[in-house]
Tab-separated table of C-alpha atoms in Angstrom:
chain	number	residue	atom	x	y	z
A	1307	MET	CA	26.320	-2.636	-30.167
A	1308	ALA	CA	25.355	-6.306	-30.513
A	1309	VAL	CA	26.991	-8.808	-32.852
A	1310	VAL	CA	24.687	-11.497	-34.251
A	1311	GLY	CA	26.091	-14.922	-35.007
A	1312	SER	CA	29.725	-15.920	-35.037
A	1313	SER	CA	31.713	-12.749	-35.391
A	1314	GLY	CA	35.114	-14.299	-35.860
A	1315	LEU	CA	36.545	-12.029	-33.203
A	1316	PRO	CA	39.897	-13.297	-31.904
A	1317	ARG	CA	39.798	-14.733	-28.414
A	1318	GLY	CA	42.709	-15.314	-26.119
A	1319	GLU	CA	45.048	-13.393	-28.420
A	1320	GLY	CA	45.867	-10.759	-25.874
A	1321	ARG	CA	44.174	-7.558	-24.828
A	1322	ARG	CA	46.114	-5.366	-27.250
A	1323	ASP	CA	45.210	-7.529	-30.261
A	1324	ALA	CA	41.562	-7.577	-29.186
A	1325	LEU	CA	41.444	-3.793	-28.862
A	1326	HIS	CA	43.160	-3.407	-32.237
A	1327	HIS	CA	40.646	-5.750	-33.813
A	1328	ARG	CA	37.754	-3.896	-32.202
A	1329	GLU	CA	39.018	-0.612	-33.657
A	1330	ARG	CA	39.334	-2.184	-37.120
A	1331	VAL	CA	35.759	-3.451	-36.897
A	1332	ARG	CA	34.581	-0.018	-35.783
A	1333	ARG	CA	36.313	1.598	-38.768
A	1334	LYS	CA	34.686	-0.880	-41.152
A	1335	ILE	CA	31.256	-0.194	-39.647
A	1336	SER	CA	31.840	3.555	-40.002
A	1337	GLU	CA	32.850	3.072	-43.635
A	1338	GLN	CA	29.633	1.156	-44.304
A	1339	LEU	CA	27.529	3.818	-42.606
A	1340	ARG	CA	29.132	6.634	-44.602
A	1341	LYS	CA	28.268	4.785	-47.817
A	1342	ARG	CA	24.704	4.100	-46.701
A	1343	ILE	CA	23.575	7.443	-45.252
A	1344	GLY	CA	21.041	7.766	-48.074
A	1345	GLU	CA	19.370	4.398	-47.607
A	1346	GLU	CA	15.776	4.345	-46.476
A	1347	ASP	CA	16.231	1.898	-43.577
A	1348	ILE	CA	18.604	4.376	-41.896
A	1349	ILE	CA	16.580	7.509	-42.555
A	1350	ALA	CA	13.311	5.868	-41.536
A	1351	SER	CA	14.728	4.534	-38.278
A	1352	GLY	CA	13.500	6.424	-35.269
A	1353	PRO	CA	15.495	6.882	-32.074
A	1354	GLU	CA	14.358	3.495	-30.723
A	1355	LYS	CA	14.815	1.516	-33.938
A	1356	ARG	CA	17.815	-0.555	-34.962
A	1357	ILE	CA	19.508	-1.119	-38.288
A	1358	ARG	CA	21.595	-3.995	-39.604
A	1359	VAL	CA	25.064	-3.371	-41.018
A	1360	PRO	CA	26.940	-6.196	-42.799
A	1361	VAL	CA	30.674	-6.086	-42.155
A	1362	LYS	CA	33.423	-8.085	-43.834
A	1363	GLY	CA	35.605	-10.186	-41.568
A	1364	THR	CA	38.927	-8.797	-40.455
A	1365	ARG	CA	40.945	-12.006	-40.348
A	1366	ARG	CA	44.661	-11.644	-39.747
A	1367	TRP	CA	46.407	-13.034	-42.808
A	1368	ARG	CA	49.450	-15.318	-42.682
A	1369	PHE	CA	51.478	-17.479	-45.064
A	1370	ILE	CA	50.895	-21.248	-45.005
A	1371	LEU	CA	52.741	-24.099	-46.674
A	1372	ASP	CA	51.017	-25.738	-49.653
A	1373	ARG	CA	51.056	-29.292	-48.368
A	1374	GLU	CA	49.029	-30.646	-51.299
A	1375	HIS	CA	51.740	-30.063	-53.909
A	1376	GLY	CA	54.904	-30.877	-51.994
A	1377	GLU	CA	57.178	-29.443	-54.661
A	1378	GLY	CA	58.714	-26.719	-52.535
A	1379	VAL	CA	58.550	-22.996	-53.186
A	1380	GLY	CA	60.680	-20.615	-55.201
A	1381	GLU	CA	62.151	-23.357	-57.398
A	1382	GLY	CA	61.674	-24.679	-60.943
A	1383	GLU	CA	61.452	-23.223	-64.412
A	1384	GLY	CA	59.769	-19.930	-65.110
A	1385	GLU	CA	60.362	-16.359	-66.184
A	1386	PRO	CA	58.912	-13.049	-64.971
A	1387	GLY	CA	55.491	-12.529	-66.545
A	1388	ASP	CA	54.672	-16.219	-66.980
A	1389	VAL	CA	51.071	-17.193	-66.198
A	1390	LEU	CA	50.913	-19.733	-63.381
A	1391	GLY	CA	48.349	-22.469	-63.812
A	1392	PRO	CA	46.232	-23.491	-66.809
A	1393	PRO	CA	44.451	-20.510	-68.402
A	1394	GLY	CA	40.697	-20.137	-68.275
A	1395	GLU	CA	40.081	-22.184	-65.154
A	1396	GLN	CA	38.727	-19.448	-62.939
A	1397	ALA	CA	36.032	-20.092	-60.387
A	1398	GLY	CA	32.598	-18.681	-61.001
A	1399	GLN	CA	32.677	-18.831	-64.834
A	1400	PRO	CA	29.518	-20.073	-66.607
A	1401	GLY	CA	29.506	-23.767	-67.459
A	1402	GLN	CA	31.940	-24.774	-64.751
A	1403	GLU	CA	31.390	-26.838	-61.669
A	1404	ALA	CA	30.627	-25.204	-58.369
A	1405	GLY	CA	33.722	-23.670	-56.827
A	1406	LEU	CA	35.314	-25.032	-53.701
A	1407	GLU	CA	36.981	-21.788	-52.595
A	1408	PRO	CA	35.672	-20.280	-49.325
A	1409	GLY	CA	33.648	-17.088	-49.644
A	1410	GLU	CA	34.144	-13.804	-47.826
A	1411	GLU	CA	33.586	-13.899	-44.097
A	1412	LEU	CA	30.651	-11.627	-43.259
A	1413	TYR	CA	28.870	-10.947	-40.033
A	1414	GLU	CA	26.034	-8.626	-39.118
A	1415	VAL	CA	26.079	-5.856	-36.573
A	1416	TRP	CA	22.846	-4.418	-35.235
A	1417	LEU	CA	23.091	-0.774	-34.258
A	1418	ASP	CA	20.779	1.619	-32.469
A	1419	MET	CA	20.443	5.035	-34.072
A	1420	ASP	CA	22.413	6.422	-31.121
A	1421	ASP	CA	25.298	4.158	-32.127
A	1422	VAL	CA	24.979	5.223	-35.768
A	1423	GLU	CA	25.038	8.931	-34.942
A	1424	GLU	CA	27.880	8.546	-32.442
A	1425	MET	CA	30.074	6.883	-35.079
A	1426	LEU	CA	29.225	9.332	-37.841
A	1427	PHE	CA	29.259	12.556	-35.861
A	1428	SER	CA	32.482	11.817	-33.965
A	1429	GLU	CA	34.289	13.038	-37.107
A	1430	LEU	CA	32.386	16.322	-37.350
A	1431	GLU	CA	32.290	19.634	-35.516
A	1432	LEU	CA	31.331	23.232	-36.148
A	1433	PRO	CA	34.396	25.064	-37.483
A	1434	ARG	CA	35.603	28.350	-36.035
A	1435	LEU	CA	33.266	28.030	-33.050
A	1436	LYS	CA	34.035	30.776	-30.515
A	1437	PRO	CA	32.714	31.461	-27.005
A	1438	LYS	CA	29.873	33.977	-26.998
A	1439	LEU	CA	28.657	35.585	-23.785
A	1440	LYS	CA	25.651	37.804	-24.128
A	1441	ALA	CA	25.755	41.011	-22.118
A	1442	GLY	CA	24.290	40.501	-18.641
A	1443	ASP	CA	24.282	36.697	-18.900
A	1444	THR	CA	25.898	35.361	-15.747
A	1445	SER	CA	23.954	32.100	-15.454
A	1446	VAL	CA	26.588	29.859	-17.020
A	1447	THR	CA	29.259	28.883	-14.507
A	1448	GLU	CA	31.801	26.104	-14.231
A	1449	VAL	CA	33.153	24.589	-11.004
A	1450	VAL	CA	36.939	24.152	-11.239
A	1451	PHE	CA	39.043	22.186	-8.728
A	1452	ASP	CA	42.482	23.684	-9.369
A	1453	ASP	CA	44.007	24.529	-5.957
A	1454	LEU	CA	44.907	22.959	-2.572
A	1455	ALA	CA	43.796	24.090	0.891
A	1456	ARG	CA	43.864	22.896	4.505
A	1457	GLN	CA	40.100	22.600	4.492
A	1458	GLY	CA	37.616	21.564	1.831
A	1459	PRO	CA	35.034	19.059	0.664
A	1460	ARG	CA	37.390	16.619	-1.074
A	1461	ILE	CA	40.688	15.301	0.293
A	1462	ASP	CA	43.656	15.048	-2.083
A	1463	LYS	CA	45.413	11.804	-1.108
A	1464	LYS	CA	48.583	12.394	-3.103
A	1465	ALA	CA	49.049	15.908	-1.761
A	1466	THR	CA	48.420	14.629	1.788
A	1467	LEU	CA	51.045	11.891	1.442
A	1468	ARG	CA	53.572	14.322	-0.034
A	1469	GLU	CA	53.027	16.693	2.903
A	1470	ASN	CA	53.484	13.822	5.395
A	1471	LEU	CA	56.734	12.737	3.707
A	1472	ALA	CA	58.029	16.319	3.815
A	1473	ALA	CA	57.034	16.731	7.464
A	1474	ASN	CA	58.745	13.455	8.458
A	1475	ALA	CA	61.881	14.457	6.541
A	1476	ARG	CA	62.015	17.740	8.454
A	1477	ARG	CA	61.859	15.707	11.691
A	1478	GLY	CA	64.664	13.428	10.534
A	1479	HIS	CA	62.479	10.429	9.686
A	1480	VAL	CA	62.308	8.764	6.259
A	1481	GLY	CA	59.040	7.421	4.908
A	1482	LEU	CA	55.352	7.674	5.649
A	1483	GLY	CA	53.721	7.504	9.037
A	1484	GLY	CA	52.093	9.450	11.775
A	1485	ILE	CA	49.681	11.296	9.514
A	1486	ASP	CA	47.816	13.937	11.503
A	1487	LYS	CA	45.504	16.857	10.851
A	1488	ARG	CA	48.362	19.162	9.876
A	1489	ASP	CA	49.232	16.917	6.904
A	1490	LEU	CA	45.764	16.850	5.384
A	1491	ARG	CA	45.330	18.663	2.088
A	1492	TYR	CA	42.054	19.227	0.265
A	1493	LEU	CA	41.113	20.143	-3.266
A	1494	SER	CA	39.811	23.672	-3.375
A	1495	TYR	CA	37.304	24.783	-5.979
A	1496	ARG	CA	36.102	28.043	-7.428
A	1497	GLU	CA	33.296	29.030	-9.746
A	1498	ARG	CA	34.425	30.290	-13.123
A	1499	ARG	CA	32.211	32.122	-15.568
A	1500	GLN	CA	31.902	29.990	-18.675
A	1501	PRO	CA	30.969	31.691	-21.959
A	1502	ARG	CA	28.328	30.015	-24.078
A	1503	HIS	CA	29.189	28.688	-27.513
A	1504	ARG	CA	25.999	30.047	-29.031
A	1505	ALA	CA	25.472	29.266	-32.695
A	1506	VAL	CA	22.770	29.886	-35.274
A	1507	ILE	CA	22.718	27.872	-38.481
A	1508	PHE	CA	20.718	29.060	-41.479
A	1509	LEU	CA	19.663	26.173	-43.724
A	1510	ALA	CA	18.518	27.501	-47.114
A	1511	MET	CA	17.114	25.184	-49.791
A	1512	ASP	CA	16.202	25.831	-53.421
A	1513	VAL	CA	12.682	24.445	-54.044
A	1514	SER	CA	12.174	25.892	-57.526
A	1515	GLY	CA	10.894	23.969	-60.547
A	1516	SER	CA	14.378	22.939	-61.705
A	1517	MET	CA	14.841	21.020	-58.459
A	1518	ASP	CA	13.227	17.756	-59.552
A	1519	ALA	CA	12.266	14.942	-57.169
A	1520	ASP	CA	15.731	13.380	-57.106
A	1521	ARG	CA	17.512	16.686	-56.442
A	1522	LYS	CA	15.066	17.658	-53.699
A	1523	ARG	CA	15.494	14.228	-52.125
A	1524	MET	CA	19.284	14.679	-52.031
A	1525	ALA	CA	18.948	18.204	-50.624
A	1526	ARG	CA	16.569	17.078	-47.870
A	1527	LEU	CA	18.782	14.104	-47.092
A	1528	PHE	CA	21.805	16.366	-46.660
A	1529	PHE	CA	19.873	18.740	-44.399
A	1530	TYR	CA	18.433	15.816	-42.422
A	1531	TRP	CA	21.940	14.760	-41.395
A	1532	CYS	CA	22.910	18.385	-40.693
A	1533	VAL	CA	20.004	18.749	-38.265
A	1534	GLN	CA	20.723	15.392	-36.583
A	1535	PHE	CA	24.380	16.338	-36.114
A	1536	LEU	CA	23.653	19.819	-34.747
A	1537	ARG	CA	21.019	18.696	-32.262
A	1538	ARG	CA	23.079	15.806	-30.985
A	1539	ARG	CA	26.353	17.668	-30.537
A	1540	TYR	CA	25.301	21.246	-29.688
A	1541	ASP	CA	22.566	22.094	-27.203
A	1542	GLN	CA	22.941	25.891	-27.533
A	1543	THR	CA	22.155	26.009	-31.239
A	1544	GLU	CA	19.347	27.668	-33.150
A	1545	ILE	CA	18.388	26.412	-36.613
A	1546	VAL	CA	16.603	28.690	-39.077
A	1547	PHE	CA	14.930	27.049	-42.096
A	1548	ILE	CA	14.597	29.027	-45.343
A	1549	SER	CA	13.012	27.928	-48.616
A	1550	HIS	CA	13.354	29.922	-51.808
A	1551	THR	CA	12.321	30.113	-55.439
A	1552	THR	CA	12.461	33.656	-56.831
A	1553	GLU	CA	11.466	34.741	-53.311
A	1554	ALA	CA	12.672	33.424	-49.974
A	1555	ARG	CA	10.879	33.015	-46.662
A	1556	GLU	CA	11.461	31.472	-43.271
A	1557	VAL	CA	9.491	28.238	-42.798
A	1558	THR	CA	8.957	25.657	-40.098
A	1559	GLU	CA	10.997	22.467	-40.014
A	1560	GLU	CA	7.963	20.466	-41.127
A	1561	GLN	CA	7.413	22.752	-44.124
A	1562	PHE	CA	11.110	22.731	-44.948
A	1563	PHE	CA	11.291	18.944	-45.269
A	1564	GLY	CA	7.804	18.253	-46.559
A	1565	ARG	CA	6.624	21.085	-48.779
A	1566	ALA	CA	7.044	20.999	-52.581
A	1567	GLU	CA	7.039	24.210	-54.605
A	1568	SER	CA	7.859	25.239	-58.173
A	1569	GLY	CA	8.670	28.320	-60.211
A	1570	GLY	CA	11.808	30.205	-61.144
A	1571	THR	CA	15.020	30.707	-59.211
A	1572	ARG	CA	16.654	33.773	-57.707
A	1573	VAL	CA	19.341	32.595	-55.306
A	1574	SER	CA	20.096	36.093	-54.021
A	1575	SER	CA	16.661	36.108	-52.350
A	1576	ALA	CA	17.835	33.398	-49.937
A	1577	PHE	CA	20.870	35.410	-48.815
A	1578	GLU	CA	18.784	38.587	-48.529
A	1579	GLU	CA	16.494	36.728	-46.113
A	1580	VAL	CA	19.445	35.319	-44.182
A	1581	GLN	CA	20.958	38.788	-43.823
A	1582	ARG	CA	17.660	40.315	-42.712
A	1583	ILE	CA	17.014	37.677	-40.025
A	1584	GLN	CA	20.609	37.690	-38.807
A	1585	GLN	CA	20.655	41.446	-38.330
A	1586	GLN	CA	17.289	41.482	-36.543
A	1587	ARG	CA	17.648	38.442	-34.246
A	1588	PHE	CA	21.208	37.132	-34.116
A	1589	ALA	CA	23.816	39.804	-33.500
A	1590	ALA	CA	27.288	38.668	-34.535
A	1591	GLU	CA	28.785	39.605	-31.158
A	1592	ASP	CA	26.377	37.203	-29.429
A	1593	TRP	CA	26.176	34.351	-31.953
A	1594	ASN	CA	28.389	32.174	-34.116
A	1595	VAL	CA	26.658	32.409	-37.496
A	1596	TYR	CA	26.671	29.650	-40.141
A	1597	VAL	CA	24.905	29.518	-43.501
A	1598	LEU	CA	24.392	26.403	-45.647
A	1599	HIS	CA	22.691	26.695	-49.040
A	1600	VAL	CA	21.738	23.769	-51.311
A	1601	SER	CA	20.675	24.157	-54.931
A	1602	ASP	CA	20.944	22.403	-58.289
A	1603	GLY	CA	23.053	25.306	-59.563
A	1604	ASP	CA	20.483	26.785	-61.949
A	1605	ASN	CA	20.166	30.544	-61.520
A	1606	PHE	CA	19.686	33.588	-63.707
A	1607	ALA	CA	23.156	34.635	-64.852
A	1608	ALA	CA	22.390	38.250	-63.980
A	1609	ASP	CA	21.629	37.207	-60.393
A	1610	ASN	CA	24.983	35.488	-59.803
A	1611	PRO	CA	27.026	38.678	-59.086
A	1612	PRO	CA	24.443	40.049	-56.585
A	1613	THR	CA	24.394	36.655	-54.870
A	1614	LEU	CA	28.156	36.605	-54.479
A	1615	GLU	CA	28.128	40.204	-53.244
A	1616	LEU	CA	25.673	39.220	-50.493
A	1617	ILE	CA	27.973	36.341	-49.530
A	1618	ARG	CA	30.873	38.791	-49.311
A	1619	ARG	CA	28.807	40.979	-46.961
A	1620	LEU	CA	27.876	38.010	-44.785
A	1621	SER	CA	31.391	36.607	-44.649
A	1622	PRO	CA	32.736	38.985	-41.943
A	1623	VAL	CA	29.942	38.031	-39.525
A	1624	CYS	CA	29.822	34.309	-40.403
A	1625	ALA	CA	32.084	31.512	-39.252
A	1626	LEU	CA	31.130	29.635	-42.425
A	1627	VAL	CA	29.090	30.150	-45.584
A	1628	GLY	CA	28.644	26.842	-47.381
A	1629	TYR	CA	27.171	25.926	-50.763
A	1630	LEU	CA	26.316	22.397	-51.890
A	1631	GLN	CA	25.292	21.761	-55.479
A	1632	VAL	CA	23.218	18.607	-55.936
A	1633	ASP	CA	23.421	17.652	-59.579
A	1634	PRO	CA	22.887	13.973	-60.478
A	1635	SER	CA	23.392	14.847	-64.163
A	1636	GLY	CA	26.806	16.476	-63.587
A	1637	VAL	CA	29.374	16.180	-66.350
A	1638	ASP	CA	31.483	13.093	-65.545
A	1639	GLY	CA	31.259	14.026	-61.867
A	1640	ARG	CA	33.731	16.857	-62.421
A	1641	TRP	CA	33.644	19.851	-60.091
A	1642	GLY	CA	31.645	22.722	-61.515
A	1643	GLY	CA	29.745	20.733	-64.141
A	1644	ALA	CA	28.288	22.903	-66.888
A	1645	PRO	CA	29.744	26.439	-67.217
A	1646	TYR	CA	26.371	28.079	-66.536
A	1647	LYS	CA	26.025	26.383	-63.136
A	1648	LEU	CA	26.331	28.426	-59.959
A	1649	SER	CA	29.249	26.270	-58.788
A	1650	SER	CA	31.280	27.266	-61.861
A	1651	PHE	CA	30.646	30.940	-61.112
A	1652	TYR	CA	31.642	30.503	-57.448
A	1653	ARG	CA	34.762	28.608	-58.396
A	1654	GLU	CA	35.866	31.367	-60.769
A	1655	HIS	CA	34.889	34.434	-58.746
A	1656	GLY	CA	34.351	33.392	-55.115
A	1657	SER	CA	37.457	31.467	-54.102
A	1658	ASP	CA	38.894	34.516	-52.329
A	1659	VAL	CA	35.925	34.970	-49.963
A	1660	ASP	CA	37.005	34.184	-46.414
A	1661	GLY	CA	35.094	31.261	-44.916
A	1662	PHE	CA	33.219	30.445	-48.137
A	1663	VAL	CA	33.231	26.672	-48.775
A	1664	PHE	CA	31.529	24.943	-51.694
A	1665	ALA	CA	31.055	21.321	-52.652
A	1666	GLU	CA	29.162	19.205	-55.144
A	1667	ALA	CA	27.273	15.901	-54.900
A	1668	HIS	CA	26.232	13.804	-57.884
A	1669	ASP	CA	24.751	10.943	-55.849
A	1670	ASP	CA	24.065	9.938	-52.254
A	1671	ARG	CA	27.602	8.612	-51.739
A	1672	GLU	CA	29.011	12.136	-52.106
A	1673	LEU	CA	26.833	13.626	-49.369
A	1674	TRP	CA	29.133	12.407	-46.602
A	1675	PRO	CA	32.265	14.042	-48.107
A	1676	ALA	CA	30.226	17.256	-48.362
A	1677	LEU	CA	29.258	17.051	-44.682
A	1678	LYS	CA	32.899	16.550	-43.709
A	1679	ARG	CA	33.931	19.458	-45.908
A	1680	PHE	CA	31.549	21.870	-44.169
A	1681	PHE	CA	31.902	20.497	-40.642
A	1682	ALA	CA	35.641	19.897	-40.701
A	1683	ARG	CA	37.532	19.428	-37.440
A	1684	ASP	CA	40.398	21.524	-38.759
A	1685	ASP	CA	40.155	25.212	-39.587
A	1686	VAL	CA	37.817	25.901	-42.456
A	1687	GLU	CA	40.658	27.518	-44.421
A	1688	ARG	CA	41.791	24.044	-45.448
A	1689	ALA	CA	38.424	23.367	-47.033
A	1690	VAL	CA	38.486	26.752	-48.733
A	1691	ARG	CA	41.854	26.047	-50.312
A	1692	ALA	CA	40.918	22.482	-51.349
């Protein structure tokens, strides 16, 4: 991370103050990134590109004496509620002279995409992730140094000194000295079988005619960050891409993010495809299964109960089933929007489904809260109850 120009960072204020300031700056950068995850300069940046993030200064405020008007403080006439100073003389009003007040202190931070993803994804993780060891898989091992021995590849200095002190005490001497071969202690290791945290994530997107350009852009943007997060944090993860209108099919990643379709909507087709693929290729005993579906919420009313029934069937084998409704025209940004929307149906009939989490986004700024809702550090039950 490189800071361009005068950053205003405190110098000589002590290591603790400097570290505190650094953490405050990091939080402000993270806040800016969360607000800007939909901006083109971030999405278009490749792994070797850099982006610029403006950050407000984090000056430590203090009281100073007004030396210009040496009248003292806390004295004179006045009652609670009185306006101090002549009315109407505010800086920046039309027809007034240029103000003399200092502006906000800003400085620019240039970040690599690695820095961006590290800051964003440090707050996310796959919920309910459990170790999965496929039958016959013995290739994953972990070397653990958890014991002491008289021989070994790595000497343990503390254990050796403790043994020398004990040996000298038994001989009536106090303190260290005369260390010989009998005092030497080594760290002993063993190989421990380490289960894999295998996971498969089904990403299902509605590409029907009701998903206009803005809705599809928000859906693809959400899935873009999902894929970046999963590939950066989890190397034993499979991602399955599914597009659906009235019918659903597995597609390539390129088709998923680049292909435009139209037609009607039958959301249950997406979950039928997820169930079929999961049963054929990703047994629940070998894989942590996650499903994320994004739609604008338009669906045939008669198809809503079958869709929820499929979610109920998937729930026992899934760590999480998530639904995000992208609806820029939502009613006042309230959860559920219009009563005919799929989110309203889920809210009324699906709140009791274990591991079923739903969210709604009316603009790009609400995509980050949705990501945190699905990929919460805490148990997913908190998100379900929210």
